[in-house]
Coordinates of C-alpha atoms and ligand atoms in Angstrom, one line a residue:
M1 CA -0.3 -0.1 0.3
A2 CA 1.6 3.4 -0.9
N3 CA -0.9 5.7 1.5
L4 CA -3.3 4.9 4.0
I5 CA -5.8 8.1 3.8
L6 CA -8.2 8.1 7.3
I7 CA -11.6 9.3 6.8
L8 CA -13.3 10.6 9.9
G9 CA -17.2 10.3 10.5
D10 CA -17.6 14.1 10.0
Q11 CA -15.6 13.9 6.7
L12 CA -17.7 11.9 4.5
S13 CA -17.2 14.2 1.2
H14 CA -15.9 12.6 -1.9
Q15 CA -14.4 15.6 -2.9
L16 CA -12.5 15.7 0.8
S17 CA -8.6 17.1 0.4
A18 CA -7.3 13.4 1.5
L19 CA -8.5 12.1 -1.5
E20 CA -7.2 14.3 -3.7
D21 CA -5.0 13.1 -6.1
A22 CA -5.2 9.4 -4.5
D23 CA -4.7 6.5 -6.0
K24 CA -7.4 4.0 -6.1
D25 CA -5.5 1.0 -6.9
N26 CA -2.4 1.5 -4.4
D27 CA -3.7 3.8 -1.9
G28 CA -6.5 2.4 1.1
V29 CA -9.0 4.4 2.8
V30 CA -9.5 3.5 6.5
M31 CA -12.7 4.8 8.6
A32 CA -13.5 3.1 12.2
E33 CA -16.5 3.2 14.3
V34 CA -14.4 3.2 17.7
H35 CA -15.3 3.4 21.4
D36 CA -12.9 6.6 22.5
E37 CA -15.0 8.5 19.5
A38 CA -18.6 7.2 20.6
S39 CA -18.3 7.7 24.0
Y40 CA -16.3 10.7 24.9
T41 CA -19.7 12.3 25.9
N42 CA -23.3 11.1 26.4
H43 CA -23.9 11.7 22.8
H44 CA -27.6 11.6 21.7
K45 CA -28.9 7.9 20.0
K46 CA -29.7 9.6 17.4
K47 CA -26.3 11.4 17.1
L48 CA -24.7 8.4 17.2
I49 CA -27.1 6.0 14.6
Y50 CA -26.8 9.2 12.5
I51 CA -22.9 8.6 12.4
F52 CA -22.4 5.6 11.9
S53 CA -25.2 5.0 9.5
A54 CA -23.5 7.9 7.3
M55 CA -19.8 6.7 7.1
R56 CA -21.1 2.9 6.5
H57 CA -23.1 4.6 3.5
F58 CA -20.2 6.5 2.4
A59 CA -17.7 3.7 2.4
R60 CA -20.0 1.4 0.7
E61 CA -20.1 4.6 -1.8
L62 CA -16.2 4.6 -1.9
E63 CA -16.1 0.9 -2.4
Q64 CA -18.4 1.2 -5.4
Q65 CA -16.3 3.5 -6.9
G66 CA -13.3 1.0 -6.8
W67 CA -11.9 2.0 -3.5
H68 CA -9.7 0.0 -1.0
V69 CA -11.7 0.6 2.3
H70 CA -10.9 -0.6 6.0
Y71 CA -14.1 -0.5 7.7
Q72 CA -14.2 -1.4 11.3
H73 CA -17.5 -1.8 12.7
Y74 CA -18.3 -0.7 16.4
H75 CA -18.1 -3.7 19.1
P76 CA -17.4 -2.8 22.7
D77 CA -15.0 -5.9 22.4
N78 CA -13.1 -4.8 19.3
P79 CA -9.2 -5.1 20.3
E80 CA -9.1 -1.8 18.9
Q81 CA -10.7 0.8 20.7
S82 CA -9.3 4.2 18.9
L83 CA -8.9 5.8 15.9
E84 CA -4.6 5.6 16.6
A85 CA -5.0 1.8 17.4
V86 CA -6.7 1.0 14.3
V87 CA -4.2 3.2 12.5
S88 CA -1.6 1.4 14.1
K89 CA -3.1 -1.8 12.7
L90 CA -3.3 -1.4 9.6
A91 CA 0.0 0.7 9.4
A92 CA 2.2 -2.6 11.2
E93 CA -0.1 -5.0 8.3
H94 CA 0.4 -2.9 5.1
R95 CA 3.4 -0.5 5.7
P96 CA 2.4 2.3 3.8
E97 CA 4.6 4.9 2.9
R98 CA 2.5 7.6 4.7
L99 CA -0.9 8.4 6.2
I100 CA -3.0 11.3 4.9
T101 CA -5.6 13.1 6.5
T102 CA -7.7 15.9 6.3
E103 CA -7.8 18.3 9.6
C104 CA -10.0 17.2 11.9
G105 CA -12.7 19.4 13.7
E106 CA -11.7 19.0 17.1
W107 CA -9.1 20.7 19.2
R108 CA -8.8 17.5 21.4
L109 CA -8.5 15.0 18.5
H110 CA -6.6 17.7 16.2
S111 CA -4.1 17.6 19.1
Q112 CA -3.5 13.8 18.9
I113 CA -3.3 13.4 15.2
S114 CA -0.8 15.8 15.3
Q115 CA 1.5 13.6 17.4
W116 CA 1.0 10.1 15.6
H117 CA 4.0 10.2 13.8
E118 CA 6.1 9.9 16.7
H119 CA 4.3 6.2 17.1
L120 CA 3.6 5.4 13.5
G121 CA 7.1 5.6 12.3
I122 CA 5.5 7.2 9.1
P123 CA 5.0 10.5 8.1
V124 CA 1.4 11.6 8.9
E125 CA 0.4 14.5 6.1
I126 CA -2.4 16.7 7.6
R127 CA -4.3 18.1 4.9
P128 CA -6.6 21.5 5.0
D129 CA -10.0 20.9 5.1
T130 CA -11.2 22.7 2.4
R131 CA -15.2 22.6 2.8
F132 CA -15.3 26.0 4.1
V133 CA -15.2 29.6 2.4
C134 CA -12.9 30.8 4.9
R135 CA -9.3 29.4 5.8
K136 CA -8.1 29.1 9.4
Q137 CA -5.3 31.6 8.1
E138 CA -7.4 33.9 6.4
F139 CA -10.0 34.2 9.7
A140 CA -6.5 35.3 11.5
D141 CA -5.4 37.3 9.2
W142 CA -8.9 39.1 9.1
A143 CA -8.9 38.8 13.3
K144 CA -5.2 40.2 13.4
G145 CA -4.9 43.8 14.8
R146 CA -9.4 44.4 15.3
K147 CA -9.9 45.1 19.1
Q148 CA -13.4 43.6 18.8
L149 CA -14.6 41.0 16.3
R150 CA -17.5 41.0 14.8
M151 CA -19.6 38.8 12.9
E152 CA -21.1 41.6 10.5
F153 CA -18.3 42.9 9.4
F154 CA -16.5 39.1 8.8
Y155 CA -20.2 38.5 6.9
R156 CA -19.3 41.1 4.3
E157 CA -16.3 40.1 3.6
M158 CA -17.7 36.3 2.9
R159 CA -20.4 38.2 0.9
K160 CA -17.6 40.2 -1.4
K161 CA -15.7 36.7 -1.4
T162 CA -18.4 34.7 -2.7
G163 CA -20.4 36.9 -4.9
L164 CA -23.5 35.7 -3.3
L165 CA -26.5 38.1 -3.3
M166 CA -24.1 40.5 -5.1
T167 CA -25.1 42.7 -8.1
P168 CA -22.6 42.8 -11.2
E169 CA -21.5 46.1 -9.7
G170 CA -20.0 44.4 -6.2
K171 CA -23.2 45.8 -4.2
P172 CA -25.3 44.2 -1.9
E173 CA -28.6 42.7 -3.7
G174 CA -31.5 44.6 -2.5
G175 CA -29.6 47.7 -1.3
Q176 CA -28.5 46.3 2.3
W177 CA -26.4 43.9 3.7
N178 CA -28.7 42.1 6.3
F179 CA -32.6 42.1 6.8
D180 CA -32.5 40.9 10.3
S181 CA -35.2 43.3 11.5
D182 CA -37.8 42.0 8.9
N183 CA -37.1 38.6 10.4
R184 CA -38.5 38.8 14.1
K185 CA -42.3 37.3 13.4
K186 CA -44.3 35.7 16.4
W187 CA -45.4 32.4 14.5
S188 CA -49.6 32.1 15.0
G189 CA -50.3 28.7 13.5
K190 CA -50.4 30.1 10.2
P191 CA -48.8 29.6 7.5
P192 CA -48.6 26.2 8.4
A193 CA -45.4 24.8 9.4
P194 CA -44.2 22.0 6.6
A195 CA -43.3 18.5 8.3
P196 CA -39.7 18.0 8.2
F197 CA -38.3 16.0 5.0
R198 CA -37.8 12.0 6.3
V199 CA -36.0 9.2 5.0
E200 CA -37.1 5.6 6.2
P201 CA -34.5 4.0 7.6
D202 CA -32.9 1.1 5.3
S203 CA -31.3 -2.2 6.3
V204 CA -28.3 -0.1 7.4
T205 CA -29.5 2.4 9.1
R206 CA -31.6 -0.3 11.0
E207 CA -28.9 -2.4 11.7
V208 CA -27.0 0.7 13.8
I209 CA -30.1 1.4 15.5
Q210 CA -30.7 -2.0 16.6
L211 CA -26.4 -1.7 17.7
V212 CA -26.9 1.5 19.3
E213 CA -29.6 0.2 21.5
E214 CA -27.4 -2.6 22.3
Y215 CA -24.3 -1.2 23.2
F216 CA -25.5 2.5 24.2
P217 CA -28.5 1.9 26.2
D218 CA -27.7 4.5 28.7
H219 CA -27.3 7.4 26.3
F220 CA -29.2 10.5 26.5
G221 CA -32.6 10.7 24.4
T222 CA -34.6 8.1 21.9
S223 CA -33.8 5.8 18.8
E224 CA -37.2 5.8 17.6
D225 CA -38.5 7.0 14.6
F226 CA -35.4 8.0 13.1
H227 CA -35.8 9.8 10.1
F228 CA -32.8 11.8 8.8
S229 CA -30.8 11.6 5.4
V230 CA -27.6 9.3 6.0
T231 CA -26.4 9.7 2.3
A232 CA -25.5 12.7 0.3
D233 CA -28.1 12.2 -2.5
Q234 CA -30.8 12.0 0.5
A235 CA -29.4 15.5 2.0
Q236 CA -29.7 16.9 -1.4
A237 CA -33.5 16.1 -1.7
A238 CA -33.8 17.3 1.9
L239 CA -31.8 20.3 1.0
E240 CA -34.5 20.7 -2.1
H241 CA -37.3 20.3 0.1
F242 CA -36.2 22.9 2.2
I243 CA -36.1 25.2 -0.3
D244 CA -39.7 24.5 -1.8
F245 CA -41.2 24.2 1.5
A246 CA -39.9 26.2 4.5
L247 CA -37.7 28.6 3.0
P248 CA -40.1 31.3 1.9
C249 CA -41.1 32.0 5.8
F250 CA -37.7 30.7 7.0
G251 CA -36.9 34.7 7.7
D252 CA -40.1 35.9 8.5
Y253 CA -40.2 32.9 11.6
Q254 CA -36.6 32.8 12.1
D255 CA -36.8 33.7 15.8
A256 CA -40.2 32.5 16.3
L257 CA -41.2 29.9 19.1
S258 CA -43.9 27.3 18.9
D259 CA -45.7 25.3 21.9
H260 CA -46.7 22.9 19.2
E261 CA -44.3 22.7 15.8
D262 CA -40.4 21.4 16.7
W263 CA -39.4 22.4 13.3
L264 CA -41.1 25.6 12.1
F265 CA -39.2 26.8 9.1
H266 CA -36.3 25.6 9.8
S267 CA -33.8 23.7 7.6
I268 CA -32.7 21.0 9.6
L269 CA -29.7 20.8 7.5
S270 CA -26.7 21.4 9.6
P271 CA -26.1 17.5 10.4
Y272 CA -25.6 17.3 7.0
L273 CA -23.5 20.1 6.5
N274 CA -21.4 19.6 9.9
T275 CA -20.6 15.8 8.2
G276 CA -19.6 16.7 4.6
L277 CA -23.1 15.0 2.8
L278 CA -23.9 18.7 1.5
D279 CA -21.4 21.5 0.7
P280 CA -22.1 25.5 2.4
T281 CA -21.6 26.9 -0.9
D282 CA -23.5 24.6 -3.1
V283 CA -26.1 24.9 -0.3
C284 CA -26.0 29.0 -0.2
Q285 CA -25.8 28.9 -4.1
A286 CA -29.4 27.0 -4.4
V287 CA -30.8 29.2 -1.8
A288 CA -29.7 32.6 -4.1
Q289 CA -31.1 30.9 -7.0
A290 CA -34.6 30.6 -5.1
W291 CA -34.1 34.4 -4.6
Y292 CA -33.3 34.9 -8.2
S293 CA -36.0 32.8 -9.7
G294 CA -38.7 34.4 -7.4
R295 CA -39.2 31.6 -5.3
A296 CA -38.2 33.0 -2.0
P297 CA -38.1 36.5 -0.4
L298 CA -34.7 38.2 -0.1
N299 CA -35.0 38.4 4.0
A300 CA -35.2 34.8 3.5
A301 CA -32.6 33.7 1.2
E302 CA -30.3 36.5 3.0
G303 CA -30.8 35.1 6.4
F304 CA -30.1 31.9 5.6
I305 CA -27.1 33.0 3.8
R306 CA -26.1 34.5 6.9
Q307 CA -26.1 31.5 9.1
I308 CA -24.1 29.7 6.9
I309 CA -21.4 32.2 5.9
G310 CA -21.7 34.3 8.5
W311 CA -21.9 32.8 11.7
R312 CA -20.8 29.3 10.9
E313 CA -17.7 30.5 9.4
F314 CA -17.5 32.9 12.0
V315 CA -17.4 31.1 15.1
R316 CA -15.5 28.0 13.1
G317 CA -12.6 31.3 12.7
I318 CA -13.1 32.2 16.8
Y319 CA -12.8 28.2 17.4
W320 CA -8.9 27.8 15.6
L321 CA -7.9 31.5 16.7
L322 CA -8.9 30.6 20.7
M323 CA -8.3 27.3 21.1
P324 CA -6.9 25.5 23.4
G325 CA -7.4 28.1 26.0
Y326 CA -10.7 29.2 24.7
A327 CA -12.7 26.0 26.0
K328 CA -11.4 26.9 29.7
E329 CA -13.0 30.2 29.4
N330 CA -15.2 31.6 32.2
R331 CA -15.0 35.4 33.1
L332 CA -18.5 35.6 34.6
N333 CA -17.1 33.1 37.1
N334 CA -20.4 30.7 37.0
Q335 CA -20.1 27.6 39.5
R336 CA -23.6 26.2 39.6
S337 CA -23.9 22.6 38.4
L338 CA -26.1 22.1 35.0
P339 CA -30.2 21.0 36.9
W340 CA -30.6 17.6 36.0
F341 CA -34.1 18.7 34.3
Y342 CA -31.5 19.6 31.1
W343 CA -31.5 15.7 30.7
T344 CA -34.9 14.5 31.5
G345 CA -37.1 17.4 30.6
E346 CA -39.2 17.5 34.1
T347 CA -39.2 20.9 35.2
K348 CA -42.6 23.4 35.3
M349 CA -41.5 25.4 33.1
R350 CA -43.4 25.3 30.0
C351 CA -40.8 26.6 27.6
M352 CA -37.7 24.8 29.1
H353 CA -40.0 21.2 29.0
K354 CA -40.6 22.0 25.1
A355 CA -37.2 22.5 24.2
I356 CA -35.4 19.3 25.9
D357 CA -38.2 17.3 25.3
A358 CA -37.7 18.3 21.3
T359 CA -34.1 17.4 22.6
A360 CA -34.6 13.8 23.4
R361 CA -36.9 13.1 20.9
N362 CA -35.3 14.6 17.5
A363 CA -31.3 15.1 18.7
Y364 CA -32.6 18.7 17.5
A365 CA -33.5 21.9 18.8
H366 CA -33.8 25.3 16.2
H367 CA -31.7 27.7 17.4
I368 CA -34.0 30.3 19.3
Q369 CA -34.3 27.2 21.4
R370 CA -30.8 26.7 22.6
L371 CA -30.1 30.5 22.5
M372 CA -33.1 31.9 23.9
V373 CA -34.4 29.2 26.3
T374 CA -32.3 27.0 27.4
G375 CA -29.5 28.4 26.8
N376 CA -30.4 32.0 28.1
F377 CA -31.5 29.8 31.1
A378 CA -28.1 28.5 31.9
L379 CA -26.5 32.0 31.6
L380 CA -29.3 33.6 34.2
A381 CA -28.8 30.6 36.5
G382 CA -24.9 30.8 36.1
I383 CA -24.1 27.4 35.1
H384 CA -20.5 26.5 35.3
P385 CA -19.6 26.8 30.6
E386 CA -18.0 23.1 31.1
D387 CA -21.4 21.7 32.3
I388 CA -23.6 23.6 29.7
C389 CA -21.2 23.1 26.9
D390 CA -20.7 19.4 27.2
W391 CA -24.5 19.0 27.5
Y392 CA -25.0 21.0 23.9
L393 CA -22.0 19.0 22.5
A394 CA -23.8 15.3 23.9
V395 CA -27.6 16.3 22.8
Y396 CA -28.0 17.8 19.2
I397 CA -27.2 15.4 16.5
D398 CA -25.3 18.6 15.1
A399 CA -23.2 19.0 17.7
F400 CA -19.4 19.2 16.7
D401 CA -16.5 20.9 18.9
W402 CA -15.5 23.7 16.8
V403 CA -19.5 24.9 16.0
E404 CA -20.8 23.8 19.3
L405 CA -18.2 25.3 21.7
P406 CA -18.0 29.1 20.3
N407 CA -22.0 28.9 20.3
T408 CA -22.4 27.7 23.8
L409 CA -19.4 29.4 25.6
G410 CA -19.2 32.7 23.9
M411 CA -23.0 33.1 22.4
V412 CA -24.9 32.1 25.0
M413 CA -22.8 31.9 28.3
H414 CA -20.5 35.2 27.4
A415 CA -17.7 33.2 28.9
D416 CA -15.3 34.5 26.8
G417 CA -16.0 38.5 27.8
G418 CA -17.6 39.5 24.5
Y419 CA -15.5 38.1 22.1
L420 CA -18.2 36.5 20.3
G421 CA -21.1 38.7 21.1
S422 CA -21.2 42.5 21.9
K423 CA -23.6 41.5 24.9
P424 CA -24.9 38.6 26.9
Y425 CA -28.0 37.5 25.3
A426 CA -29.8 37.6 28.3
A427 CA -33.8 38.2 28.5
S428 CA -36.6 37.7 31.4
G429 CA -39.6 35.9 30.5
K430 CA -41.3 38.5 28.4
Y431 CA -39.2 37.8 25.4
I432 CA -40.3 34.5 25.4
Q433 CA -43.8 35.6 25.5
R434 CA -43.1 37.8 22.9
M435 CA -42.0 35.2 20.8
S436 CA -44.2 32.2 21.6
D437 CA -47.5 31.0 23.0
H438 CA -45.3 29.0 25.9
C439 CA -46.2 31.0 28.4
Q440 CA -50.1 30.8 28.2
N441 CA -49.9 26.9 29.1
C442 CA -47.4 27.3 31.6
H443 CA -47.7 26.8 35.4
Y444 CA -45.7 30.1 36.1
R445 CA -47.2 33.7 35.6
V446 CA -44.7 36.0 32.9
Q447 CA -46.0 38.5 34.0
D448 CA -45.1 38.1 37.6
A449 CA -41.5 38.5 38.9
T450 CA -42.2 37.9 42.4
G451 CA -44.5 35.3 44.0
E452 CA -44.7 31.6 44.0
K453 CA -45.9 31.1 40.3
A454 CA -43.7 34.2 39.0
C455 CA -41.8 33.3 35.8
P456 CA -38.2 32.4 37.1
F457 CA -36.5 33.9 34.0
N458 CA -37.8 37.5 35.5
A459 CA -36.3 37.2 39.0
L460 CA -33.2 35.8 37.2
Y461 CA -32.9 38.4 34.3
W462 CA -32.7 40.8 37.2
H463 CA -30.7 39.1 39.6
F464 CA -28.1 38.4 36.7
I465 CA -28.3 42.0 35.9
D466 CA -27.6 43.1 39.7
R467 CA -24.5 40.7 40.6
H468 CA -22.6 41.3 37.0
R469 CA -23.0 45.1 37.3
D470 CA -18.8 45.2 37.2
D471 CA -19.1 43.3 33.7
F472 CA -21.6 45.2 32.3
A473 CA -22.7 48.2 33.4
N474 CA -20.0 50.1 31.3
N475 CA -21.5 48.7 28.2
P476 CA -23.4 51.0 26.0
R477 CA -25.6 48.5 24.9
M478 CA -26.4 47.5 28.3
A479 CA -27.2 50.7 29.9
M480 CA -30.4 51.0 29.2
M481 CA -30.9 47.5 31.3
Y482 CA -29.3 49.4 34.2
R483 CA -31.2 52.4 34.4
N484 CA -34.5 50.4 34.9
W485 CA -33.5 48.4 37.6
D486 CA -31.9 51.6 39.0
K487 CA -35.1 53.3 38.6
Q488 CA -37.2 50.6 40.7
P489 CA -38.2 51.1 44.2
D490 CA -35.9 49.7 46.6
E491 CA -38.6 47.4 48.2
R492 CA -39.3 46.0 45.0
R493 CA -35.6 45.3 43.8
S494 CA -34.9 43.7 47.0
A495 CA -38.2 41.2 46.7
I496 CA -37.2 40.3 43.4
L497 CA -33.0 39.8 44.3
S498 CA -35.0 37.7 47.5
R499 CA -37.1 35.9 44.7
G500 CA -33.4 35.5 42.6
E501 CA -31.7 33.9 45.5
W502 CA -34.5 31.2 46.3
L503 CA -34.6 30.3 42.6
L504 CA -31.2 29.7 42.5
A505 CA -30.8 27.8 45.2
N506 CA -33.6 25.6 44.4
L507 CA -33.1 25.4 40.8
E508 CA -33.4 21.3 40.6
Q509 CA -37.3 22.2 41.8
L510 CA -38.3 24.5 39.0
Ligands
LIG1 C1 -25.9 27.1 22.7 C2 -25.8 26.8 21.4 C3 -25.4 26.0 20.2 C4 -25.2 25.2 19.1 N1 -24.4 24.3 18.9 C5 -24.8 23.9 17.6 C6 -23.8 23.2 17.3 O1 -23.6 22.0 17.7 N2 -23.8 22.6 15.8 C7 -24.5 23.0 14.5 O2 -24.0 23.0 13.7 N3 -25.2 24.6 15.1 C8 -25.5 24.7 16.7 N4 -25.9 26.1 16.7 C9 -26.0 26.9 15.9 C10 -27.7 27.1 15.3 O3 -28.7 26.2 16.7 C11 -28.0 25.2 14.3 O4 -27.0 25.6 13.6 C12 -28.9 25.4 14.1 O5 -30.0 25.3 14.7 C13 -29.4 24.2 13.3 O6 -30.3 23.8 12.9 P1 -30.9 24.2 11.3 O7 -30.1 23.7 10.4 O8 -32.5 23.3 11.1 O9 -30.7 25.7 11.2 P2 -31.0 27.0 10.2 O10 -32.0 27.6 11.3 O11 -32.2 26.3 9.3 O12 -29.7 27.5 9.7 C14 -29.3 27.3 8.6 C15 -27.9 27.0 9.1 O13 -27.1 28.1 9.6 C16 -25.7 27.6 10.1 N5 -26.0 28.1 11.6 C17 -26.3 28.9 11.8 N6 -26.9 29.9 13.2 C18 -25.6 28.8 13.1 C19 -24.3 29.4 14.3 N7 -25.0 30.3 15.3 N8 -23.1 28.8 14.5 C20 -22.9 27.8 13.4 N9 -23.7 27.8 12.4 C21 -25.0 28.4 12.0 C22 -25.7 26.0 10.2 O14 -25.3 25.4 9.6 C23 -27.6 26.1 10.0 O15 -28.2 24.4 9.6 C24 -25.8 26.0 18.2 C25 -26.5 27.5 18.6 C26 -26.6 27.8 19.8 C27 -27.1 28.7 20.5
LIG2 S1 -43.9 32.0 31.6 FE1 -41.8 32.0 32.4 S2 -40.9 29.9 32.6 FE2 -43.3 29.8 31.8 S3 -43.1 29.4 29.3 FE3 -43.4 31.6 29.9 S4 -41.0 32.3 29.9 FE4 -41.1 30.0 29.9

């Protein structure tokens, strides 16, 4: 064997850099389902099923194209339980000239693979991951010398670079870069939200479902009703389904929350983008084309494209710029443990119950549930960033360290001191009431901040504002909150703070 090519579970792209210039007759591909990767966190059962099944389908496609693929199926008694052990064994057996791989999406594994050459006795070539719009170095160059990194300015650079939604004169289509102010409607049930795209499990996926049930029975969530795509063709069909049925309303209801609908008008494409079944630029081009051909309004197309070439690329840039120290940041000095109801959904807070219940069933919750419900609660309650980051990494089908960590630690927990967001996304129950119909079905009263039945988000919000005065009082974007708080009569402030203290001491009872 000339070269051994390692392909990881989130590298399921035929255009992967590790496969470039490879020789099907002489090189071998290795893919492996290993215990170390499957169990370093309490991965949702559907996440394990999705990744193992997509890997198996991808390996089969490679074999059909004539590749020699060494594929290790998961078994708890396999002698090789780590990627390094699998690769070492193959290297000893086949004596390749070198190992080739594409840089991985996680610091933990990246630092391990970077050392492998010392143990394997052959060179390890790590190629850049070309499946992103912005290279790591390009991001570092853009960030250099800037006091604050703001997604909006980075996004404009990516629009210019890709030409997406740009006029031939180099101006943004519609005369504006960003239509976010049009994207904040509450959803009242109309127009009806489309059912998500479904793929019924084939024999490969059914076998993996059994395997996960047998060997990972205690992992979070359920394997029931698995319907995600597991091949690139199926993911492409999911993209087309999104463009036909959900994209037209994606912008309007992007920030909405619903008591009755899990998926609303979101695309549910993140698992496919993050594992390589879909290419981000192709997806954005298809969405831009839908606008050009009159099938979607501009606020929807722009809003969607901004999430991908803006936020997605921006958080990746930050991850690689600031790791490994980033993962340890805790600038608000939060020390509380994650309440147990994050794992069970058993809480009287309707919005939290709905978000966690959907997460357990689907391995999915949409962005506003993650940011403004479960994330907002963790921020207000002062949960330790490591605890909440581990939860997000475990429970979502699309969760990989490079994208989960900056979103949770930076965007939600503000634990990086404002590197990712200029102000914390802290909000009281009023925000959730404005964007959803949860509150009318809740045990708690959203209009109250004190009293046994008062919405916990309210007193926790003011407690957060009060206890972090030193951190935020000088932030111009927070000044109004402090003015509002300071205007309250002393008795009211102390009643709210006492309720806040009680809530913080009794999180498990909520
Ligand atoms: C606390 C928290 C944790 C998150 N963890 C993850 C994660 O582990 N993996 C992940 O892919 N996304 C994560 N996100 C971002 C976002 O919530 C998901 O990408 C989105 O909900 C996926 O569903 P969708 O495909 O239906 O997205 P849509 O709403 O349809 O958006 C379209 C696409 O835009 C991209 N996108 C949107 N927002 C973001 C963002 N903030 N960062 C990166 N990409 C974005 C995704 O690729 C997504 O598929 C997290 C957000 C928060 C607040
Ligand atoms: S009242 Fe408070 S806890 Fe209940 S659903 Fe509304 S915001 Fe959530």
